[in-house]
Short mmCIF file of C-alpha atoms in Angstrom, two decimals:
data_model
loop_
_atom_site.label_atom_id
_atom_site.label_comp_id
_atom_site.label_asym_id
_atom_site.label_seq_id
_atom_site.Cartn_x
_atom_site.Cartn_y
_atom_site.Cartn_z
CA UNK A 280 -0.07 0.30 0.23
CA UNK A 281 2.52 2.23 0.57
CA UNK A 282 4.85 2.07 -2.45
CA UNK A 283 1.00 2.64 -4.37
CA UNK A 284 0.67 6.09 -2.10
CA UNK A 285 3.90 7.08 -2.90
CA UNK A 286 3.58 6.18 -7.11
CA UNK A 287 0.14 8.15 -6.64
CA UNK A 288 1.80 11.13 -5.16
CA UNK A 289 5.36 11.13 -7.95
CA UNK A 290 2.42 10.87 -10.93
CA UNK A 291 0.72 13.99 -8.95
CA UNK A 292 3.84 15.74 -8.47
CA UNK A 293 5.34 14.84 -12.28
CA UNK A 294 1.34 16.18 -12.92
CA UNK A 295 2.30 19.56 -11.59
CA UNK A 296 5.05 19.76 -13.15
CA UNK A 297 4.55 19.22 -16.21
CA UNK A 298 1.65 21.78 -16.68
CA UNK A 299 4.26 24.48 -14.93
CA UNK A 300 6.14 23.49 -18.12
CA UNK A 301 3.48 23.74 -20.72
CA UNK A 302 2.05 27.01 -19.30
CA UNK A 303 5.86 28.29 -19.59
CA UNK A 304 5.50 27.16 -22.94
CA UNK A 305 2.50 29.19 -24.04
CA UNK A 306 4.23 32.45 -22.22
CA UNK A 307 7.25 32.53 -23.66
CA UNK A 308 5.16 32.38 -27.39
CA UNK A 309 3.08 34.60 -26.24
CA UNK A 310 6.25 37.52 -25.70
CA UNK A 311 7.34 36.94 -29.53
CA UNK A 312 6.48 39.99 -31.08
CA UNK A 313 4.01 39.63 -33.92
CA UNK A 314 6.68 40.88 -36.22
CA UNK A 315 8.78 38.14 -35.01
CA UNK A 316 5.70 35.53 -35.11
CA UNK A 317 5.22 36.64 -38.90
CA UNK A 318 8.80 35.85 -39.55
CA UNK A 319 8.74 32.84 -38.16
CA UNK A 320 5.86 31.75 -39.50
CA UNK A 321 7.21 33.04 -42.68
CA UNK A 322 10.45 30.72 -42.47
CA UNK A 323 8.52 27.87 -41.08
CA UNK A 324 4.86 27.45 -42.44
CA UNK A 325 4.91 23.85 -41.27
CA UNK A 326 6.71 24.25 -37.85
CA UNK A 327 3.76 27.38 -37.12
CA UNK A 328 0.94 25.28 -37.94
CA UNK A 329 2.07 22.20 -35.80
CA UNK A 330 2.90 24.71 -32.98
CA UNK A 331 -0.58 26.16 -33.24
CA UNK A 332 -1.97 22.65 -33.38
CA UNK A 333 0.28 21.38 -30.13
CA UNK A 334 -0.54 24.63 -28.03
CA UNK A 335 -4.10 23.47 -28.72
CA UNK A 336 -3.47 20.29 -27.97
CA UNK A 337 -1.43 20.59 -24.62
CA UNK A 338 -3.96 22.77 -23.27
CA UNK A 339 -3.81 22.40 -19.03
CA UNK A 340 -7.47 20.66 -18.76
CA UNK A 341 -6.02 17.95 -21.36
CA UNK A 342 -3.40 15.17 -20.62
CA UNK A 343 -0.19 15.27 -22.32
CA UNK A 344 0.99 12.23 -24.70
CA UNK A 345 3.71 12.15 -21.58
CA UNK A 346 1.59 11.92 -18.70
CA UNK A 347 -0.33 9.14 -20.62
CA UNK A 348 2.78 7.18 -21.29
CA UNK A 349 3.82 8.10 -17.87
CA UNK A 350 0.50 7.32 -16.17
CA UNK A 351 0.09 3.93 -18.10
CA UNK A 352 4.04 2.88 -16.85
CA UNK A 353 3.15 3.58 -13.86
CA UNK A 354 0.02 1.72 -13.79
CA UNK A 355 2.09 -1.55 -15.27
CA UNK A 356 5.07 -1.38 -13.21
CA UNK A 357 2.26 -1.09 -9.66
CA UNK A 358 0.33 -4.33 -11.42
CA UNK A 359 3.67 -6.26 -11.62
CA UNK A 360 4.81 -5.46 -8.70
CA UNK A 361 1.87 -6.79 -7.08
CA UNK A 362 1.99 -9.85 -9.12
CA UNK A 363 5.66 -10.27 -8.17
CA UNK A 364 4.79 -9.71 -4.39
CA UNK A 365 1.49 -12.06 -4.90
CA UNK A 366 4.51 -14.62 -6.49
CA UNK A 367 6.87 -14.45 -3.28
CA UNK A 368 4.14 -15.18 -0.95
CA UNK A 369 2.60 -17.70 -2.56
CA UNK A 370 6.15 -19.26 -3.15
CA UNK A 371 6.85 -19.09 0.61
CA UNK A 372 3.62 -20.63 1.59
CA UNK A 373 4.27 -23.23 -0.53
CA UNK A 374 8.20 -23.57 0.38
CA UNK A 375 7.05 -23.86 3.70
CA UNK A 376 4.72 -26.88 3.04
CA UNK A 377 6.82 -28.77 1.39
CA UNK A 378 9.29 -28.69 3.71
CA UNK A 379 6.27 -30.00 6.46
CA UNK A 380 5.31 -32.39 4.49
CA UNK A 381 8.90 -33.62 3.53
CA UNK A 382 9.77 -34.66 7.20
CA UNK A 383 6.26 -36.69 6.92
CA UNK A 384 8.09 -38.17 3.88
CA UNK A 385 11.18 -39.03 5.21
CA UNK A 386 9.65 -40.53 7.76
CA UNK A 387 7.47 -42.70 5.72
CA UNK A 388 10.81 -43.36 3.61
CA UNK A 389 12.55 -44.55 7.15
CA UNK A 390 9.81 -47.07 7.65
CA UNK A 391 9.46 -48.19 4.65
CA UNK A 392 13.11 -49.25 5.05
CA UNK A 393 12.51 -50.73 8.36
CA UNK A 394 9.80 -52.53 6.82
CA UNK A 395 11.86 -53.69 3.81
CA UNK A 396 14.99 -54.58 5.53
CA UNK A 397 12.58 -56.61 8.09
CA UNK A 398 10.97 -58.80 5.19
CA UNK A 399 14.27 -59.23 4.19
CA UNK A 400 15.43 -60.82 7.59
CA UNK A 401 12.78 -62.93 7.45
CA UNK A 402 13.21 -64.31 3.88
CA UNK A 403 16.85 -65.25 5.24
CA UNK A 404 15.76 -66.43 8.09
CA UNK A 405 13.14 -68.77 5.99
CA UNK A 406 15.81 -69.59 3.52
CA UNK A 407 18.15 -71.36 6.07
CA UNK A 408 15.04 -73.04 7.79
CA UNK A 409 14.23 -73.92 4.20
CA UNK A 410 18.06 -75.15 3.67
CA UNK A 411 18.09 -77.07 6.76
CA UNK A 412 14.66 -79.09 5.90
CA UNK A 413 16.53 -79.79 2.41
CA UNK A 414 19.36 -80.89 3.84
CA UNK A 415 17.29 -83.14 6.59
CA UNK A 416 15.83 -84.44 3.81
CA UNK A 417 18.44 -85.19 1.57
CA UNK A 418 20.43 -87.10 4.35
CA UNK A 419 16.82 -89.13 5.37
CA UNK A 420 16.79 -89.66 1.96
CA UNK A 421 20.39 -90.77 1.31
CA UNK A 422 20.26 -93.28 4.53
CA UNK A 423 16.55 -94.90 3.07
CA UNK A 424 18.56 -95.11 0.08
CA UNK A 425 21.37 -97.07 1.90
CA UNK A 426 18.73 -98.85 3.82
CA UNK A 427 17.03 -100.19 0.85
CA UNK A 428 20.27 -100.88 -1.22
CA UNK A 429 21.25 -102.89 2.49
CA UNK A 430 18.53 -104.62 2.55
CA UNK A 431 18.09 -105.53 -1.42
CA UNK A 432 21.63 -107.46 -1.05
CA UNK A 433 20.53 -109.01 2.04
CA UNK A 434 17.60 -110.12 -0.18
CA UNK A 435 19.60 -111.11 -2.65
CA UNK A 436 21.87 -113.42 -0.26
CA UNK A 437 19.05 -114.65 0.88
CA UNK A 438 17.57 -115.64 -2.31
CA UNK A 439 20.50 -116.97 -3.78
CA UNK A 440 20.82 -118.76 -0.35
CA UNK A 441 17.67 -119.80 -0.92
CA UNK A 442 17.98 -120.79 -4.35
CA UNK A 443 21.06 -122.80 -3.50
CA UNK A 444 19.15 -124.78 -0.92
CA UNK A 445 16.22 -125.50 -2.99
CA UNK A 446 18.69 -126.62 -5.77
CA UNK A 447 20.52 -128.78 -3.21
CA UNK A 448 16.96 -129.92 -1.59
CA UNK A 449 16.29 -130.68 -4.97
CA UNK A 450 19.25 -132.53 -5.76
CA UNK A 451 19.33 -134.71 -2.65
CA UNK A 452 15.53 -135.48 -3.32
CA UNK A 453 16.55 -136.27 -6.98
CA UNK A 454 19.14 -138.56 -5.92
CA UNK A 455 16.96 -140.29 -3.18
CA UNK A 456 14.16 -140.25 -5.42
CA UNK A 457 16.49 -142.21 -7.89
CA UNK A 458 17.90 -144.28 -5.12
CA UNK A 459 14.53 -145.81 -4.04
CA UNK A 460 13.44 -146.20 -8.07
CA UNK A 461 16.61 -148.14 -8.49
CA UNK A 462 16.55 -150.22 -4.94
CA UNK A 463 13.94 -151.93 -5.32
CA UNK A 464 15.22 -153.07 -9.37
CA UNK A 465 18.65 -154.24 -7.79
CA UNK A 466 16.78 -156.46 -4.97
CA UNK A 467 14.13 -158.15 -8.06
#
């Protein structure tokens, strides 16, 4: 607000000075003698016409071109400074909000990091347990395979022994049967 008031005061002061300059020009042109005015108009007819037009245009009750340009410039500068102030305040508020949210974001990231570390630790524990179970399964399978081989070897040995026993028994039966068959023939 103080800047706008200062600008308005400066504009009013400039307008007052401009009016004084315009009045001084009118006074200096009125002081010329009619003969000097006539010489001047004869020498420079276009200048006298444009000077008369300028004097009618720059009457004290009409604003001058310089005044309107300065007024427009001051208006635009005021508008730009207000926009810049709004932009600065908005940026400061948004920065403060972002910094507050950033703290929350860091906490969330730390919690996420701890959660990932906990999950990784749980997975490592499960991996160790799974490796232990696989080692136990592998060792029990190896023990069962070994027991199965021993049982198969024992079965083969007992089968071979039974087969030998059966062959021996069949051989003995055959010998005995042949002996019984041949014995009555010898006795007769």
